[in-house]
């Protein structure tokens, strides 16, 4: 593969799989279509980026990374519905980096405001803005956006392919296309004659793709159901290829050590002892650290430990307390945003009950089960990279610059991801691998981070502080005034990925804070940017992950101050503001048998967050077992409008909740001497199977617009657990993790 524009040269190759003698169909629209990244030689055709019909059947080129969220299965189902093929007959390959694979669903994130209250016009504007994402090369998996991005585009691609194949058959049979039908990968004539898609592919390649009407949802066989995932066999049998599984002839293995004082320089190093160790082939100066190349990863790691290095200081305060002191100072400056400012928070009746509280959440690591890794092979005029990643175009272009190449001289293979959560939207692991490959020209090198290096060199979920004021009267909330201060992951990410300075209101900083569906008449929410150089990044649910805890925990405190049932208190504020959100609360009330009363030794709490277009309510039940608190049960209700795969949505809600509960219970990144103090899972414990609750999930479908599934389950888990712990113990913990306050089962 010499270039992205010539991925097809007698065959379309991704990894070791070829698509031969076929035709490609796709659908995307903007004022000018993005260039097709696929090309073909004589006898082959690649009309568009998404769907290939070749001699071996139907292949979906899916440009969204599969990291356990099931995107490849659902996208294949979208194609299969329109194309009339069996789901298990669809092969799925991850596409190359290309402008045509932009994520059109990011348009909604370009609009300020309460997205739950967006009008049809605003949703239409968001769709138009989303199409402009191709101009920014936003081929990215994230933001719980894959289904919203693919829902129309993939069905249009399948429908266009179906009708174009029918037209090819019609010309061959001398019939009108309207007389033909399709079934199970064949075009069928009125007399029963069947022509396979493979047999028609070459003829279809010479036709202009036909725009087609999408089928009525009443005919769907897969969408709206829960088919078997197409990746499950490979993952169960161990044949699925993740980044760490890549093996190439003559490949060497490497690991690295980067300054643990993040952003600090490497003053000097002495590698004399490491160079004499058996199996060590080379030690490479990376500027801010070193990499060791050896015969295997274990030898490389042991040799890296033997290198003596003099590290420079970190560009941020040396310890956790000093870092949070700077975050707190942000409240003394100007607010970066005031995206909700309803009524007058200073005009409060004298007979109202005032409530106030301050909250704190720590920095958090992504802690993916598969540590950061990438494999690279540089030949002098071409670079080939294998890694799990969430931003293929940016990986390609950035690594090209490092290698002194044009983007067209870089081939990227996106493998399965052993966890993403935003961490693999970063570029550092592929950049370091490229530097090594350039140093080892002609030899493929796999760079694998040790768990300790991975944990201590993350782009962390930022630590955050909140100051909350509220007022209640006659059992209802009449005022809510909130302030949140934290570093901005989006500003840092924009600078790292694209060198883009960002200004103006940072809506991600206050996501989950200003845009919750409550009809509180006096409602002001402000965000303050902390100017620190601790590396931070996007973490599952981003700003919602801390704002959900701040906002909903304080609502719970207001409910108790009002002497109201916490769930009914929320419902009263929500029913007339956003019916789908209220429906989620009503569902968990019914599922859990909520009465507002719990017996001794049992505590229940409710939590709610609207994020990524999806309202999610949760009820958590905790029990006291001889002084140790265990999370016993959980009920979740969500409403993402249209659940294309209800079983997968349930799995995503469960997984998101567990991610949130793990953070709420145990997780914390701290700093000492400028270095992260947590090195591995013993220092950064997570929820285990024996500590996980019994879970029931209900998927509602009343929302008028499709929401996301991968992240919305995370934010409400933290306040729901805290509220349950308060119900059990009478202790209101306003700082995470809760293990600082309670004896939790671990």
JSON list of N, CA, C and O in Angstrom, two decimals, residues 588-612:
[
{"chain": "A", "resi": 588, "resn": "UNK", "atom": "N", "xyz": [-37.27, 4.25, 37.13]},
{"chain": "A", "resi": 588, "resn": "UNK", "atom": "CA", "xyz": [-36.47, 3.67, 38.22]},
{"chain": "A", "resi": 588, "resn": "UNK", "atom": "C", "xyz": [-37.26, 3.65, 39.53]},
{"chain": "A", "resi": 588, "resn": "UNK", "atom": "O", "xyz": [-37.02, 2.79, 40.39]},
{"chain": "A", "resi": 589, "resn": "UNK", "atom": "N", "xyz": [-38.19, 4.57, 39.67]},
{"chain": "A", "resi": 589, "resn": "UNK", "atom": "CA", "xyz": [-39.06, 4.54, 40.85]},
{"chain": "A", "resi": 589, "resn": "UNK", "atom": "C", "xyz": [-39.87, 3.24, 40.85]},
{"chain": "A", "resi": 589, "resn": "UNK", "atom": "O", "xyz": [-39.96, 2.55, 41.88]},
{"chain": "A", "resi": 590, "resn": "UNK", "atom": "N", "xyz": [-40.42, 2.90, 39.68]},
{"chain": "A", "resi": 590, "resn": "UNK", "atom": "CA", "xyz": [-41.22, 1.69, 39.59]},
{"chain": "A", "resi": 590, "resn": "UNK", "atom": "C", "xyz": [-40.36, 0.43, 39.66]},
{"chain": "A", "resi": 590, "resn": "UNK", "atom": "O", "xyz": [-40.69, -0.54, 40.34]},
{"chain": "A", "resi": 591, "resn": "UNK", "atom": "N", "xyz": [-39.21, 0.44, 38.98]},
{"chain": "A", "resi": 591, "resn": "UNK", "atom": "CA", "xyz": [-38.34, -0.73, 38.95]},
{"chain": "A", "resi": 591, "resn": "UNK", "atom": "C", "xyz": [-37.82, -1.10, 40.34]},
{"chain": "A", "resi": 591, "resn": "UNK", "atom": "O", "xyz": [-37.74, -2.28, 40.70]},
{"chain": "A", "resi": 592, "resn": "UNK", "atom": "N", "xyz": [-37.44, -0.08, 41.10]},
{"chain": "A", "resi": 592, "resn": "UNK", "atom": "CA", "xyz": [-36.83, -0.32, 42.41]},
{"chain": "A", "resi": 592, "resn": "UNK", "atom": "C", "xyz": [-37.84, -0.44, 43.54]},
{"chain": "A", "resi": 592, "resn": "UNK", "atom": "O", "xyz": [-37.47, -0.80, 44.66]},
{"chain": "A", "resi": 593, "resn": "UNK", "atom": "N", "xyz": [-39.11, -0.14, 43.24]},
{"chain": "A", "resi": 593, "resn": "UNK", "atom": "CA", "xyz": [-40.10, -0.10, 44.30]},
{"chain": "A", "resi": 593, "resn": "UNK", "atom": "C", "xyz": [-39.84, 1.02, 45.28]},
{"chain": "A", "resi": 593, "resn": "UNK", "atom": "O", "xyz": [-40.05, 0.87, 46.49]},
{"chain": "A", "resi": 594, "resn": "UNK", "atom": "N", "xyz": [-39.39, 2.14, 44.77]},
{"chain": "A", "resi": 594, "resn": "UNK", "atom": "CA", "xyz": [-39.00, 3.29, 45.60]},
{"chain": "A", "resi": 594, "resn": "UNK", "atom": "C", "xyz": [-40.18, 3.78, 46.44]},
{"chain": "A", "resi": 594, "resn": "UNK", "atom": "O", "xyz": [-41.27, 4.04, 45.92]},
{"chain": "A", "resi": 595, "resn": "UNK", "atom": "N", "xyz": [-39.94, 3.91, 47.73]},
{"chain": "A", "resi": 595, "resn": "UNK", "atom": "CA", "xyz": [-40.95, 4.48, 48.64]},
{"chain": "A", "resi": 595, "resn": "UNK", "atom": "C", "xyz": [-40.42, 5.67, 49.40]},
{"chain": "A", "resi": 595, "resn": "UNK", "atom": "O", "xyz": [-41.18, 6.37, 50.08]},
{"chain": "A", "resi": 596, "resn": "UNK", "atom": "N", "xyz": [-39.11, 5.90, 49.31]},
{"chain": "A", "resi": 596, "resn": "UNK", "atom": "CA", "xyz": [-38.49, 6.95, 50.12]},
{"chain": "A", "resi": 596, "resn": "UNK", "atom": "C", "xyz": [-38.15, 6.48, 51.52]},
{"chain": "A", "resi": 596, "resn": "UNK", "atom": "O", "xyz": [-37.59, 7.25, 52.31]},
{"chain": "A", "resi": 597, "resn": "UNK", "atom": "N", "xyz": [-38.49, 5.24, 51.82]},
{"chain": "A", "resi": 597, "resn": "UNK", "atom": "CA", "xyz": [-38.21, 4.67, 53.14]},
{"chain": "A", "resi": 597, "resn": "UNK", "atom": "C", "xyz": [-37.33, 3.43, 52.97]},
{"chain": "A", "resi": 597, "resn": "UNK", "atom": "O", "xyz": [-37.55, 2.64, 52.05]},
{"chain": "A", "resi": 598, "resn": "UNK", "atom": "N", "xyz": [-36.36, 3.27, 53.85]},
{"chain": "A", "resi": 598, "resn": "UNK", "atom": "CA", "xyz": [-35.50, 2.08, 53.81]},
{"chain": "A", "resi": 598, "resn": "UNK", "atom": "C", "xyz": [-35.36, 1.52, 55.21]},
{"chain": "A", "resi": 598, "resn": "UNK", "atom": "O", "xyz": [-35.33, 2.27, 56.20]},
{"chain": "A", "resi": 599, "resn": "UNK", "atom": "N", "xyz": [-35.23, 0.20, 55.33]},
{"chain": "A", "resi": 599, "resn": "UNK", "atom": "CA", "xyz": [-35.05, -0.41, 56.65]},
{"chain": "A", "resi": 599, "resn": "UNK", "atom": "C", "xyz": [-33.65, -0.17, 57.19]},
{"chain": "A", "resi": 599, "resn": "UNK", "atom": "O", "xyz": [-32.74, 0.25, 56.45]},
{"chain": "A", "resi": 600, "resn": "UNK", "atom": "N", "xyz": [-33.43, -0.43, 58.46]},
{"chain": "A", "resi": 600, "resn": "UNK", "atom": "CA", "xyz": [-32.11, -0.30, 59.06]},
{"chain": "A", "resi": 600, "resn": "UNK", "atom": "C", "xyz": [-31.12, -1.19, 58.32]},
{"chain": "A", "resi": 600, "resn": "UNK", "atom": "O", "xyz": [-31.43, -2.32, 57.94]},
{"chain": "A", "resi": 601, "resn": "UNK", "atom": "N", "xyz": [-29.94, -0.67, 58.12]},
{"chain": "A", "resi": 601, "resn": "UNK", "atom": "CA", "xyz": [-28.90, -1.43, 57.44]},
{"chain": "A", "resi": 601, "resn": "UNK", "atom": "C", "xyz": [-28.96, -1.37, 55.94]},
{"chain": "A", "resi": 601, "resn": "UNK", "atom": "O", "xyz": [-28.13, -1.98, 55.25]},
{"chain": "A", "resi": 602, "resn": "UNK", "atom": "N", "xyz": [-29.92, -0.61, 55.38]},
{"chain": "A", "resi": 602, "resn": "UNK", "atom": "CA", "xyz": [-30.07, -0.46, 53.93]},
{"chain": "A", "resi": 602, "resn": "UNK", "atom": "C", "xyz": [-30.19, 1.02, 53.60]},
{"chain": "A", "resi": 602, "resn": "UNK", "atom": "O", "xyz": [-30.87, 1.77, 54.31]},
{"chain": "A", "resi": 603, "resn": "UNK", "atom": "N", "xyz": [-29.52, 1.43, 52.54]},
{"chain": "A", "resi": 603, "resn": "UNK", "atom": "CA", "xyz": [-29.64, 2.81, 52.08]},
{"chain": "A", "resi": 603, "resn": "UNK", "atom": "C", "xyz": [-29.90, 2.84, 50.59]},
{"chain": "A", "resi": 603, "resn": "UNK", "atom": "O", "xyz": [-29.40, 1.99, 49.84]},
{"chain": "A", "resi": 604, "resn": "UNK", "atom": "N", "xyz": [-30.73, 3.77, 50.17]},
{"chain": "A", "resi": 604, "resn": "UNK", "atom": "CA", "xyz": [-31.01, 3.94, 48.74]},
{"chain": "A", "resi": 604, "resn": "UNK", "atom": "C", "xyz": [-30.83, 5.40, 48.35]},
{"chain": "A", "resi": 604, "resn": "UNK", "atom": "O", "xyz": [-31.18, 6.31, 49.10]},
{"chain": "A", "resi": 605, "resn": "UNK", "atom": "N", "xyz": [-30.28, 5.58, 47.16]},
{"chain": "A", "resi": 605, "resn": "UNK", "atom": "CA", "xyz": [-30.11, 6.93, 46.63]},
{"chain": "A", "resi": 605, "resn": "UNK", "atom": "C", "xyz": [-30.47, 6.96, 45.16]},
{"chain": "A", "resi": 605, "resn": "UNK", "atom": "O", "xyz": [-30.30, 5.97, 44.44]},
{"chain": "A", "resi": 606, "resn": "UNK", "atom": "N", "xyz": [-30.96, 8.10, 44.73]},
{"chain": "A", "resi": 606, "resn": "UNK", "atom": "CA", "xyz": [-31.30, 8.30, 43.32]},
{"chain": "A", "resi": 606, "resn": "UNK", "atom": "C", "xyz": [-30.31, 9.29, 42.73]},
{"chain": "A", "resi": 606, "resn": "UNK", "atom": "O", "xyz": [-29.83, 10.20, 43.41]},
{"chain": "A", "resi": 607, "resn": "UNK", "atom": "N", "xyz": [-29.97, 9.09, 41.48]},
{"chain": "A", "resi": 607, "resn": "UNK", "atom": "CA", "xyz": [-29.11, 10.02, 40.75]},
{"chain": "A", "resi": 607, "resn": "UNK", "atom": "C", "xyz": [-29.63, 10.21, 39.35]},
{"chain": "A", "resi": 607, "resn": "UNK", "atom": "O", "xyz": [-30.23, 9.30, 38.76]},
{"chain": "A", "resi": 608, "resn": "UNK", "atom": "N", "xyz": [-29.38, 11.38, 38.79]},
{"chain": "A", "resi": 608, "resn": "UNK", "atom": "CA", "xyz": [-29.84, 11.67, 37.43]},
{"chain": "A", "resi": 608, "resn": "UNK", "atom": "C", "xyz": [-28.85, 12.62, 36.76]},
{"chain": "A", "resi": 608, "resn": "UNK", "atom": "O", "xyz": [-28.38, 13.58, 37.37]},
{"chain": "A", "resi": 609, "resn": "UNK", "atom": "N", "xyz": [-28.55, 12.34, 35.50]},
{"chain": "A", "resi": 609, "resn": "UNK", "atom": "CA", "xyz": [-27.80, 13.27, 34.66]},
{"chain": "A", "resi": 609, "resn": "UNK", "atom": "C", "xyz": [-28.28, 13.14, 33.22]},
{"chain": "A", "resi": 609, "resn": "UNK", "atom": "O", "xyz": [-28.45, 12.02, 32.72]},
{"chain": "A", "resi": 610, "resn": "UNK", "atom": "N", "xyz": [-28.46, 14.27, 32.58]},
{"chain": "A", "resi": 610, "resn": "UNK", "atom": "CA", "xyz": [-28.72, 14.32, 31.14]},
{"chain": "A", "resi": 610, "resn": "UNK", "atom": "C", "xyz": [-27.39, 14.62, 30.46]},
{"chain": "A", "resi": 610, "resn": "UNK", "atom": "O", "xyz": [-26.75, 15.65, 30.75]},
{"chain": "A", "resi": 611, "resn": "UNK", "atom": "N", "xyz": [-26.94, 13.72, 29.59]},
{"chain": "A", "resi": 611, "resn": "UNK", "atom": "CA", "xyz": [-25.67, 13.96, 28.88]},
{"chain": "A", "resi": 611, "resn": "UNK", "atom": "C", "xyz": [-25.70, 13.29, 27.53]},
{"chain": "A", "resi": 611, "resn": "UNK", "atom": "O", "xyz": [-26.33, 12.24, 27.35]},
{"chain": "A", "resi": 612, "resn": "UNK", "atom": "N", "xyz": [-25.02, 13.89, 26.56]},
{"chain": "A", "resi": 612, "resn": "UNK", "atom": "CA", "xyz": [-24.90, 13.34, 25.21]},
{"chain": "A", "resi": 612, "resn": "UNK", "atom": "C", "xyz": [-26.26, 13.01, 24.59]},
{"chain": "A", "resi": 612, "resn": "UNK", "atom": "O", "xyz": [-26.41, 12.03, 23.86]}
]
